[in-house]
Amino acid sequence: MGQAWSCSGLRWSAEGPVLLWDGGRRSALTWGKRVAFAVAEGGVRTCVGARGHACPLGAPVPARSTGARCEECARLDRAHSVAADTLADDPRPYRVYLAWFGPGMVKVGITAAERGPARLLEQGAVCFTWLGTGPLMAARRTEELLRAALRVPDRIPYAGKRAARAALPATREERAAEIVGLHARAVALSGWPESLDPAPCRPADHMEVFGLTGASAAVGEVAGLVAGGAVSGELVAAAGPDLHLLTDKGVVALDTRLLTGWDLVPAGGLEFAVPVRALKETAAAQDGLF
């Protein structure tokens, strides 16, 4: 067996998507690159721990879990989390945004201003616009205002986002139309916190950043890795945590969150051999392994 690697996730940089590996190694991902790895024979997926600490039990986790944490480590990881509303005293400025993932799929959210659009790339937002900037609690109140007054959700199931990519409108104007209209309705609401500085509507489009322009739509998604299984394909697009790989099964979406917790090794000559399911229809001293 070759040297085993542990993936710590996909990150978006100014140059595009990058896979991170334990120990600090990075694999830059470019369109047309071959992505190939195998799961060690007899391997078991184990909890990745929380907040930089290993799981004390080395607990096994399900192959289909995108969190790769046992119940206790998942609880600890969410402690002191902005997303979980357990960190109310963060002094940094926050931005409120509207994100669009496909027809009928718009959400409101917040992100630390210093992160720029990274949060939107990580979520797979096809386009977005800022709503305003201010202290954390003002941003939270604005988010709640939109949920209550305009019924805009703050979460969209990821399976729906993935399926929506198969039929996105062709032009930037069409893709931005829903958030442009919603931005106008949002700024017309009364009750905005005084400490939140409103932002003009300036839609940013990620179709080209994600490589989705002209790319074939995914026909399936990896359901989970298995011991002894292998993934091999040409990278044609990436969005959020997903890699879109051209395989002998067609284009398959691989959620890179499914990689964490496994020992991964070079694929050698192994062909694509992990469980794949059809995409659900949309409701409205090598450096790494490759």
Tab-separated table of C-alpha atoms in Angstrom:
chain	number	residue	atom	x	y	z
A	1	MET	CA	0.000	0.000	0.000
A	2	GLY	CA	1.290	3.487	-0.843
A	3	GLN	CA	1.553	6.332	1.606
A	4	ALA	CA	-1.831	7.190	3.120
A	5	TRP	CA	-3.176	10.741	3.177
A	6	SER	CA	-5.912	12.366	5.252
A	7	CYS	CA	-7.958	15.058	3.538
A	8	SER	CA	-9.003	18.023	5.669
A	9	GLY	CA	-11.385	19.542	3.133
A	10	LEU	CA	-11.817	21.778	0.111
A	11	ARG	CA	-11.066	25.488	0.341
A	12	TRP	CA	-11.537	28.287	-2.166
A	13	SER	CA	-8.608	30.602	-2.816
A	14	ALA	CA	-8.176	33.518	-5.206
A	15	GLU	CA	-6.805	31.003	-7.730
A	16	GLY	CA	-9.696	28.551	-7.371
A	17	PRO	CA	-10.457	25.378	-5.388
A	18	VAL	CA	-7.729	23.706	-3.337
A	19	LEU	CA	-7.791	20.383	-1.491
A	20	LEU	CA	-6.111	20.525	1.907
A	21	TRP	CA	-4.345	17.574	3.512
A	22	ASP	CA	-3.328	16.931	7.091
A	23	GLY	CA	0.207	18.200	7.557
A	24	GLY	CA	-0.386	21.348	5.514
A	25	ARG	CA	-0.075	19.958	1.986
A	26	ARG	CA	-2.298	21.481	-0.692
A	27	SER	CA	-3.501	20.249	-4.081
A	28	ALA	CA	-4.550	23.052	-6.438
A	29	LEU	CA	-7.418	21.961	-8.681
A	30	THR	CA	-7.693	23.102	-12.300
A	31	TRP	CA	-10.149	22.177	-15.039
A	32	GLY	CA	-9.023	19.128	-16.979
A	33	LYS	CA	-6.910	17.787	-14.113
A	34	ARG	CA	-7.225	14.079	-13.306
A	35	VAL	CA	-8.473	13.496	-9.767
A	36	ALA	CA	-7.721	9.971	-8.602
A	37	PHE	CA	-7.407	8.253	-5.238
A	38	ALA	CA	-8.405	5.046	-3.496
A	39	VAL	CA	-9.542	4.149	0.006
A	40	ALA	CA	-7.170	1.878	1.861
A	41	GLU	CA	-8.235	-1.771	1.913
A	42	GLY	CA	-9.866	-2.654	5.212
A	43	GLY	CA	-10.080	1.038	6.112
A	44	VAL	CA	-12.662	2.457	8.516
A	45	ARG	CA	-13.859	6.050	8.499
A	46	THR	CA	-13.186	7.645	11.868
A	47	CYS	CA	-14.155	10.902	13.560
A	48	VAL	CA	-11.944	13.873	12.682
A	49	GLY	CA	-12.275	15.431	16.138
A	50	ALA	CA	-13.135	19.008	17.039
A	51	ARG	CA	-11.438	22.395	17.110
A	52	GLY	CA	-7.998	21.011	16.279
A	53	HIS	CA	-8.144	18.114	18.740
A	54	ALA	CA	-8.356	14.432	17.821
A	55	CYS	CA	-11.429	12.457	18.815
A	56	PRO	CA	-10.480	10.748	22.117
A	57	LEU	CA	-12.440	7.640	21.132
A	58	GLY	CA	-11.398	7.438	17.493
A	59	ALA	CA	-15.097	6.805	16.942
A	60	PRO	CA	-16.290	5.358	13.628
A	61	VAL	CA	-18.605	7.599	11.575
A	62	PRO	CA	-21.018	6.741	8.728
A	63	ALA	CA	-19.660	6.817	5.177
A	64	ARG	CA	-22.512	9.105	4.077
A	65	SER	CA	-21.982	11.719	6.812
A	66	THR	CA	-20.741	15.064	5.498
A	67	GLY	CA	-19.646	16.120	8.990
A	68	ALA	CA	-17.273	13.189	9.714
A	69	ARG	CA	-17.682	13.761	13.458
A	70	CYS	CA	-19.148	11.672	16.237
A	71	GLU	CA	-21.984	13.192	18.238
A	72	GLU	CA	-19.765	14.524	21.028
A	73	CYS	CA	-17.156	16.065	18.728
A	74	ALA	CA	-19.884	17.632	16.582
A	75	ARG	CA	-21.307	19.272	19.712
A	76	LEU	CA	-17.888	20.585	20.731
A	77	ASP	CA	-17.146	21.867	17.223
A	78	ARG	CA	-20.307	23.975	17.220
A	79	ALA	CA	-19.505	25.520	20.597
A	80	HIS	CA	-18.464	29.181	20.246
A	81	SER	CA	-19.788	29.187	16.682
A	82	VAL	CA	-21.340	32.150	14.892
A	83	ALA	CA	-23.409	29.752	12.791
A	84	ALA	CA	-24.807	28.115	15.923
A	85	ASP	CA	-25.497	31.463	17.631
A	86	THR	CA	-23.104	30.646	20.471
A	87	LEU	CA	-20.640	33.494	19.806
A	88	ALA	CA	-22.547	36.732	20.346
A	89	ASP	CA	-19.576	38.903	21.414
A	90	ASP	CA	-17.489	38.728	18.225
A	91	PRO	CA	-16.258	42.326	17.689
A	92	ARG	CA	-15.568	41.938	13.942
A	93	PRO	CA	-17.843	43.569	11.345
A	94	TYR	CA	-20.199	41.223	9.514
A	95	ARG	CA	-21.867	41.371	6.125
A	96	VAL	CA	-25.414	40.302	5.328
A	97	TYR	CA	-25.892	38.737	1.893
A	98	LEU	CA	-28.509	37.295	-0.451
A	99	ALA	CA	-27.336	34.136	-2.240
A	100	TRP	CA	-28.945	32.425	-5.252
A	101	PHE	CA	-28.382	28.738	-6.046
A	102	GLY	CA	-30.961	28.188	-8.779
A	103	PRO	CA	-34.552	29.112	-9.668
A	104	GLY	CA	-36.548	29.623	-6.475
A	105	MET	CA	-33.501	29.041	-4.260
A	106	VAL	CA	-32.500	32.257	-2.483
A	107	LYS	CA	-31.226	32.483	1.080
A	108	VAL	CA	-30.109	35.204	3.451
A	109	GLY	CA	-26.961	34.787	5.508
A	110	ILE	CA	-24.083	36.542	7.244
A	111	THR	CA	-20.310	36.254	7.016
A	112	ALA	CA	-17.362	38.020	8.623
A	113	ALA	CA	-16.477	41.024	6.434
A	114	GLU	CA	-12.790	40.045	6.441
A	115	ARG	CA	-13.629	36.801	4.600
A	116	GLY	CA	-14.935	38.579	1.514
A	117	PRO	CA	-16.890	36.219	-0.799
A	118	ALA	CA	-15.217	33.020	0.521
A	119	ARG	CA	-18.358	31.930	2.390
A	120	LEU	CA	-20.432	32.249	-0.790
A	121	LEU	CA	-17.958	30.130	-2.764
A	122	GLU	CA	-17.944	27.510	-0.012
A	123	GLN	CA	-21.734	27.290	-0.129
A	124	GLY	CA	-21.846	27.001	-3.912
A	125	ALA	CA	-23.761	30.250	-4.458
A	126	VAL	CA	-24.151	30.765	-8.214
A	127	CYS	CA	-24.637	34.494	-7.664
A	128	PHE	CA	-25.008	36.814	-4.673
A	129	THR	CA	-25.205	40.422	-3.558
A	130	TRP	CA	-24.395	42.144	-0.283
A	131	LEU	CA	-27.196	43.712	1.753
A	132	GLY	CA	-25.180	45.596	4.370
A	133	THR	CA	-22.345	45.619	6.899
A	134	GLY	CA	-22.354	46.125	10.649
A	135	PRO	CA	-21.808	44.540	14.082
A	136	LEU	CA	-22.630	40.847	14.469
A	137	MET	CA	-25.908	41.303	16.330
A	138	ALA	CA	-27.104	43.963	13.866
A	139	ALA	CA	-26.359	41.559	11.023
A	140	ARG	CA	-28.266	38.823	12.858
A	141	ARG	CA	-31.273	41.110	13.384
A	142	THR	CA	-31.291	42.011	9.688
A	143	GLU	CA	-31.158	38.330	8.778
A	144	GLU	CA	-34.121	37.663	11.078
A	145	LEU	CA	-36.014	40.652	9.629
A	146	LEU	CA	-35.834	39.158	6.137
A	147	ARG	CA	-36.857	35.728	7.376
A	148	ALA	CA	-39.884	37.109	9.174
A	149	ALA	CA	-41.012	39.821	6.752
A	150	LEU	CA	-40.128	38.268	3.394
A	151	ARG	CA	-39.951	34.573	4.347
A	152	VAL	CA	-36.414	34.227	3.034
A	153	PRO	CA	-34.768	31.092	4.500
A	154	ASP	CA	-31.303	31.099	6.029
A	155	ARG	CA	-30.646	27.502	4.970
A	156	ILE	CA	-31.201	25.509	1.777
A	157	PRO	CA	-30.621	21.738	1.695
A	158	TYR	CA	-27.431	21.024	-0.200
A	159	ALA	CA	-28.961	18.265	-2.350
A	160	GLY	CA	-31.264	20.895	-3.866
A	161	LYS	CA	-28.359	23.218	-4.656
A	162	ARG	CA	-26.500	20.408	-6.402
A	163	ALA	CA	-29.503	19.337	-8.482
A	164	ALA	CA	-30.275	22.940	-9.499
A	165	ARG	CA	-26.942	23.235	-11.328
A	166	ALA	CA	-28.283	20.954	-14.073
A	167	ALA	CA	-30.624	23.643	-15.401
A	168	LEU	CA	-29.310	27.128	-14.656
A	169	PRO	CA	-30.393	30.143	-16.738
A	170	ALA	CA	-27.993	31.037	-19.536
A	171	THR	CA	-27.382	34.736	-18.790
A	172	ARG	CA	-26.058	36.693	-15.828
A	173	GLU	CA	-29.181	38.890	-15.895
A	174	GLU	CA	-31.500	35.898	-15.601
A	175	ARG	CA	-29.448	34.384	-12.799
A	176	ALA	CA	-29.403	37.672	-10.870
A	177	ALA	CA	-33.090	38.531	-11.358
A	178	GLU	CA	-34.390	36.983	-8.129
A	179	ILE	CA	-31.806	38.559	-5.830
A	180	VAL	CA	-32.184	41.950	-7.560
A	181	GLY	CA	-35.923	41.881	-6.870
A	182	LEU	CA	-35.475	40.627	-3.330
A	183	HIS	CA	-32.800	43.223	-2.555
A	184	ALA	CA	-35.236	45.991	-3.538
A	185	ARG	CA	-37.933	44.550	-1.278
A	186	ALA	CA	-35.466	44.111	1.586
A	187	VAL	CA	-34.136	47.684	1.616
A	188	ALA	CA	-37.722	48.990	1.539
A	189	LEU	CA	-38.520	47.269	4.847
A	190	SER	CA	-38.746	49.287	8.047
A	191	GLY	CA	-36.966	48.076	11.143
A	192	TRP	CA	-33.402	47.808	9.858
A	193	PRO	CA	-30.848	48.194	12.698
A	194	GLU	CA	-29.354	51.684	12.680
A	195	SER	CA	-25.847	50.281	13.062
A	196	LEU	CA	-26.080	48.307	9.804
A	197	ASP	CA	-24.758	50.178	6.756
A	198	PRO	CA	-26.874	49.180	3.705
A	199	ALA	CA	-25.082	48.088	0.528
A	200	PRO	CA	-26.244	48.711	-3.047
A	201	CYS	CA	-27.343	45.760	-5.165
A	202	ARG	CA	-24.310	44.608	-7.158
A	203	PRO	CA	-24.772	40.950	-8.145
A	204	ALA	CA	-21.615	38.845	-8.423
A	205	ASP	CA	-21.793	35.767	-10.654
A	206	HIS	CA	-19.792	32.566	-10.033
A	207	MET	CA	-20.637	30.523	-13.145
A	208	GLU	CA	-17.194	30.984	-14.668
A	209	VAL	CA	-15.425	30.725	-11.309
A	210	PHE	CA	-17.087	27.342	-10.774
A	211	GLY	CA	-16.377	26.214	-14.341
A	212	LEU	CA	-20.084	25.633	-14.953
A	213	THR	CA	-20.284	27.703	-18.160
A	214	GLY	CA	-20.608	25.186	-20.980
A	215	ALA	CA	-19.886	22.221	-18.695
A	216	SER	CA	-21.972	19.051	-18.926
A	217	ALA	CA	-24.417	18.673	-16.043
A	218	ALA	CA	-23.772	16.048	-13.384
A	219	VAL	CA	-25.934	12.937	-13.741
A	220	GLY	CA	-25.114	11.404	-10.378
A	221	GLU	CA	-23.448	11.948	-7.016
A	222	VAL	CA	-21.101	9.846	-4.918
A	223	ALA	CA	-23.155	8.369	-2.077
A	224	GLY	CA	-20.123	7.627	0.074
A	225	LEU	CA	-16.687	6.063	-0.034
A	226	VAL	CA	-16.001	2.416	0.774
A	227	ALA	CA	-12.906	0.548	1.885
A	228	GLY	CA	-11.011	-0.589	-1.213
A	229	GLY	CA	-13.018	1.708	-3.488
A	230	ALA	CA	-11.550	4.235	-5.889
A	231	VAL	CA	-12.452	7.569	-7.483
A	232	SER	CA	-10.997	8.594	-10.827
A	233	GLY	CA	-12.119	11.294	-13.235
A	234	GLU	CA	-11.351	14.530	-15.055
A	235	LEU	CA	-12.258	17.694	-13.161
A	236	VAL	CA	-14.723	19.679	-15.284
A	237	ALA	CA	-16.218	21.991	-12.643
A	238	ALA	CA	-16.384	22.638	-8.903
A	239	ALA	CA	-18.939	24.429	-6.731
A	240	GLY	CA	-19.081	24.717	-2.971
A	241	PRO	CA	-17.608	21.476	-1.579
A	242	ASP	CA	-18.348	19.559	-4.809
A	243	LEU	CA	-15.999	18.397	-7.533
A	244	HIS	CA	-17.686	17.557	-10.864
A	245	LEU	CA	-15.729	14.657	-12.368
A	246	LEU	CA	-16.069	13.237	-15.868
A	247	THR	CA	-16.034	9.442	-15.421
A	248	ASP	CA	-17.103	6.416	-17.411
A	249	LYS	CA	-20.482	6.888	-15.712
A	250	GLY	CA	-20.799	10.455	-17.042
A	251	VAL	CA	-20.243	13.552	-14.894
A	252	VAL	CA	-20.467	12.660	-11.200
A	253	ALA	CA	-20.520	15.137	-8.293
A	254	LEU	CA	-18.153	14.268	-5.446
A	255	ASP	CA	-18.853	16.070	-2.167
A	256	THR	CA	-15.337	16.445	-0.765
A	257	ARG	CA	-16.742	16.419	2.772
A	258	LEU	CA	-17.137	12.669	2.249
A	259	LEU	CA	-13.330	12.301	2.024
A	260	THR	CA	-12.523	13.384	5.571
A	261	GLY	CA	-11.959	10.631	8.116
A	262	TRP	CA	-10.675	8.095	5.567
A	263	ASP	CA	-7.107	7.010	4.851
A	264	LEU	CA	-6.632	7.711	1.127
A	265	VAL	CA	-3.932	6.285	-1.114
A	266	PRO	CA	-2.916	6.738	-4.772
A	267	ALA	CA	-5.387	5.048	-7.126
A	268	GLY	CA	-2.763	3.478	-9.394
A	269	GLY	CA	-4.661	1.917	-12.274
A	270	LEU	CA	-7.924	1.411	-10.370
A	271	GLU	CA	-11.119	2.498	-12.130
A	272	PHE	CA	-13.980	4.483	-10.596
A	273	ALA	CA	-15.584	2.125	-8.054
A	274	VAL	CA	-17.648	3.775	-5.295
A	275	PRO	CA	-21.451	3.912	-4.844
A	276	VAL	CA	-23.173	6.516	-7.045
A	277	ARG	CA	-26.812	7.560	-6.898
A	278	ALA	CA	-28.867	9.582	-9.361
A	279	LEU	CA	-29.258	13.272	-8.607
A	280	LYS	CA	-32.608	14.175	-7.118
A	281	GLU	CA	-34.744	16.459	-9.216
A	282	THR	CA	-34.854	20.048	-8.017
A	283	ALA	CA	-37.878	21.076	-6.050
A	284	ALA	CA	-38.428	24.523	-7.285
A	285	ALA	CA	6.623	12.370	-1.738
A	286	GLN	CA	4.073	13.312	-3.919
A	287	ASP	CA	2.248	16.495	-3.075
A	288	GLY	CA	-1.101	15.049	-2.107
A	289	LEU	CA	-2.644	12.272	-4.159
A	290	PHE	CA	-2.759	13.874	-7.582
